[in-house]
Amino acid sequence: AYFALQVIYARRKHKISPPETTGHPEFERIFRAQANCSEYFPIFISLLWVAGIFFHQGVAAVCGLLYLYTRFKYFQGYALAAQGRLGPLYASARLLWLLVGLAVAGLLAHFLLP
């Protein structure tokens, strides 16, 4: 919701009415950052859910909070400059891969171990 509000504020600031998605470079970066975060959210929620149920709730919750923080930093960095997104982007990708590993380990343990 925070990211969507930032897009609304950027639209007002730069006088870009919906459905336009181009205009001022700052608006385009904010819009793209919000879209990128929205695209990854279903993957994140699914992995968080499976890792929490089948591996460990606490570990999954910590990974989830770290992921949300890195996506927030990604959004802030991207809003300022396109290069500002790279560090947080790589960190959030590593956290998603960690959640994949936790989910797979939990599923394997649940279904293969007695």
mmCIF file of C-alpha atoms in Angstrom:
data_model
loop_
_atom_site.group_PDB
_atom_site.id
_atom_site.type_symbol
_atom_site.label_atom_id
_atom_site.label_comp_id
_atom_site.label_asym_id
_atom_site.label_seq_id
_atom_site.Cartn_x
_atom_site.Cartn_y
_atom_site.Cartn_z
ATOM 1 C CA ALA A 1 0.000 0.000 0.000
ATOM 2 C CA TYR A 2 2.889 2.368 0.777
ATOM 3 C CA PHE A 3 4.345 1.884 -2.689
ATOM 4 C CA ALA A 4 0.967 2.478 -4.356
ATOM 5 C CA LEU A 5 0.558 5.698 -2.368
ATOM 6 C CA GLN A 6 3.969 6.850 -3.538
ATOM 7 C CA VAL A 7 2.851 6.377 -7.140
ATOM 8 C CA ILE A 8 -0.259 8.464 -6.448
ATOM 9 C CA TYR A 9 1.843 11.236 -4.887
ATOM 10 C CA ALA A 10 4.279 11.144 -7.830
ATOM 11 C CA ARG A 11 1.354 11.361 -10.287
ATOM 12 C CA ARG A 12 0.070 14.460 -8.496
ATOM 13 C CA LYS A 13 3.522 16.018 -8.192
ATOM 14 C CA HIS A 14 4.304 15.608 -11.893
ATOM 15 C CA LYS A 15 0.706 16.024 -13.139
ATOM 16 C CA ILE A 16 0.501 12.604 -14.793
ATOM 17 C CA SER A 17 -3.071 11.336 -14.965
ATOM 18 C CA PRO A 18 -3.990 7.651 -15.114
ATOM 19 C CA PRO A 19 -3.731 5.587 -17.283
ATOM 20 C CA GLU A 20 -0.488 7.263 -18.403
ATOM 21 C CA THR A 21 2.647 5.458 -17.215
ATOM 22 C CA THR A 22 5.257 7.703 -18.788
ATOM 23 C CA GLY A 23 6.327 11.246 -18.174
ATOM 24 C CA HIS A 24 8.823 12.670 -15.725
ATOM 25 C CA PRO A 25 11.779 10.281 -15.097
ATOM 26 C CA GLU A 26 11.214 10.371 -11.317
ATOM 27 C CA PHE A 27 7.599 9.283 -11.797
ATOM 28 C CA GLU A 28 8.654 6.498 -14.158
ATOM 29 C CA ARG A 29 11.182 5.155 -11.636
ATOM 30 C CA ILE A 30 8.625 5.228 -8.800
ATOM 31 C CA PHE A 31 5.987 3.600 -10.988
ATOM 32 C CA ARG A 32 8.411 0.894 -12.137
ATOM 33 C CA ALA A 33 9.627 0.220 -8.576
ATOM 34 C CA GLN A 34 6.031 -0.248 -7.422
ATOM 35 C CA ALA A 35 5.262 -2.551 -10.356
ATOM 36 C CA ASN A 36 8.397 -4.635 -9.736
ATOM 37 C CA CYS A 37 7.570 -5.054 -6.055
ATOM 38 C CA SER A 38 3.988 -6.045 -6.924
ATOM 39 C CA GLU A 39 5.214 -8.637 -9.417
ATOM 40 C CA TYR A 40 7.342 -10.393 -6.811
ATOM 41 C CA PHE A 41 4.818 -10.229 -3.966
ATOM 42 C CA PRO A 42 2.869 -13.441 -4.833
ATOM 43 C CA ILE A 43 6.130 -15.397 -5.066
ATOM 44 C CA PHE A 44 7.278 -14.001 -1.726
ATOM 45 C CA ILE A 45 3.977 -14.745 0.043
ATOM 46 C CA SER A 46 3.864 -18.308 -1.302
ATOM 47 C CA LEU A 47 7.431 -19.074 -0.250
ATOM 48 C CA LEU A 48 6.941 -17.446 3.139
ATOM 49 C CA TRP A 49 3.819 -19.516 3.756
ATOM 50 C CA VAL A 50 5.371 -22.841 2.750
ATOM 51 C CA ALA A 51 8.633 -22.175 4.637
ATOM 52 C CA GLY A 52 6.681 -21.132 7.724
ATOM 53 C CA ILE A 53 4.450 -24.195 7.726
ATOM 54 C CA PHE A 54 6.952 -26.870 6.746
ATOM 55 C CA PHE A 55 10.288 -25.534 8.005
ATOM 56 C CA HIS A 56 10.040 -23.119 10.960
ATOM 57 C CA GLN A 57 7.763 -20.149 11.605
ATOM 58 C CA GLY A 58 10.377 -18.048 13.359
ATOM 59 C CA VAL A 59 13.064 -18.464 10.712
ATOM 60 C CA ALA A 60 10.540 -17.783 7.940
ATOM 61 C CA ALA A 61 9.270 -14.682 9.764
ATOM 62 C CA VAL A 62 12.791 -13.267 10.125
ATOM 63 C CA CYS A 63 13.468 -13.915 6.423
ATOM 64 C CA GLY A 64 10.136 -12.294 5.584
ATOM 65 C CA LEU A 65 10.888 -9.166 7.587
ATOM 66 C CA LEU A 66 14.336 -8.892 6.026
ATOM 67 C CA TYR A 67 12.814 -9.326 2.574
ATOM 68 C CA LEU A 68 10.270 -6.556 3.194
ATOM 69 C CA TYR A 69 13.039 -4.275 4.433
ATOM 70 C CA THR A 70 15.198 -4.934 1.366
ATOM 71 C CA ARG A 71 12.235 -4.267 -0.938
ATOM 72 C CA PHE A 72 11.625 -0.978 0.897
ATOM 73 C CA LYS A 73 15.291 -0.032 0.395
ATOM 74 C CA TYR A 74 14.979 -1.143 -3.247
ATOM 75 C CA PHE A 75 11.996 1.181 -3.696
ATOM 76 C CA GLN A 76 13.785 4.096 -2.065
ATOM 77 C CA GLY A 77 16.931 3.530 -4.123
ATOM 78 C CA TYR A 78 15.047 3.181 -7.386
ATOM 79 C CA ALA A 79 13.032 6.348 -6.696
ATOM 80 C CA LEU A 80 16.296 8.315 -6.507
ATOM 81 C CA ALA A 81 18.228 6.680 -9.356
ATOM 82 C CA ALA A 82 17.978 3.484 -11.385
ATOM 83 C CA GLN A 83 21.391 2.303 -10.112
ATOM 84 C CA GLY A 84 20.202 2.738 -6.505
ATOM 85 C CA ARG A 85 18.036 -0.335 -6.808
ATOM 86 C CA LEU A 86 20.797 -2.865 -7.483
ATOM 87 C CA GLY A 87 22.165 -3.605 -3.997
ATOM 88 C CA PRO A 88 18.750 -4.113 -2.380
ATOM 89 C CA LEU A 89 17.565 -6.029 -5.452
ATOM 90 C CA TYR A 90 20.365 -8.572 -5.060
ATOM 91 C CA ALA A 91 19.757 -8.814 -1.308
ATOM 92 C CA SER A 92 16.028 -9.455 -1.803
ATOM 93 C CA ALA A 93 16.799 -12.085 -4.465
ATOM 94 C CA ARG A 94 19.131 -13.893 -2.042
ATOM 95 C CA LEU A 95 16.383 -13.868 0.585
ATOM 96 C CA LEU A 96 13.894 -15.313 -1.896
ATOM 97 C CA TRP A 97 16.362 -18.092 -2.724
ATOM 98 C CA LEU A 98 16.832 -18.709 0.994
ATOM 99 C CA LEU A 99 13.057 -19.031 1.383
ATOM 100 C CA VAL A 100 13.030 -21.453 -1.562
ATOM 101 C CA GLY A 101 15.677 -23.545 0.196
ATOM 102 C CA LEU A 102 13.808 -23.487 3.503
ATOM 103 C CA ALA A 103 10.535 -24.411 1.797
ATOM 104 C CA VAL A 104 12.149 -27.302 -0.108
ATOM 105 C CA ALA A 105 13.947 -28.559 3.003
ATOM 106 C CA GLY A 106 10.736 -28.396 4.996
ATOM 107 C CA LEU A 107 8.716 -30.170 2.326
ATOM 108 C CA LEU A 108 11.330 -32.897 1.911
ATOM 109 C CA ALA A 109 11.519 -33.445 5.662
ATOM 110 C CA HIS A 110 7.750 -33.527 5.965
ATOM 111 C CA PHE A 111 7.092 -35.968 3.136
ATOM 112 C CA LEU A 112 10.225 -38.155 3.166
ATOM 113 C CA LEU A 113 11.076 -38.535 6.838
ATOM 114 C CA PRO A 114 8.928 -40.741 9.063
#
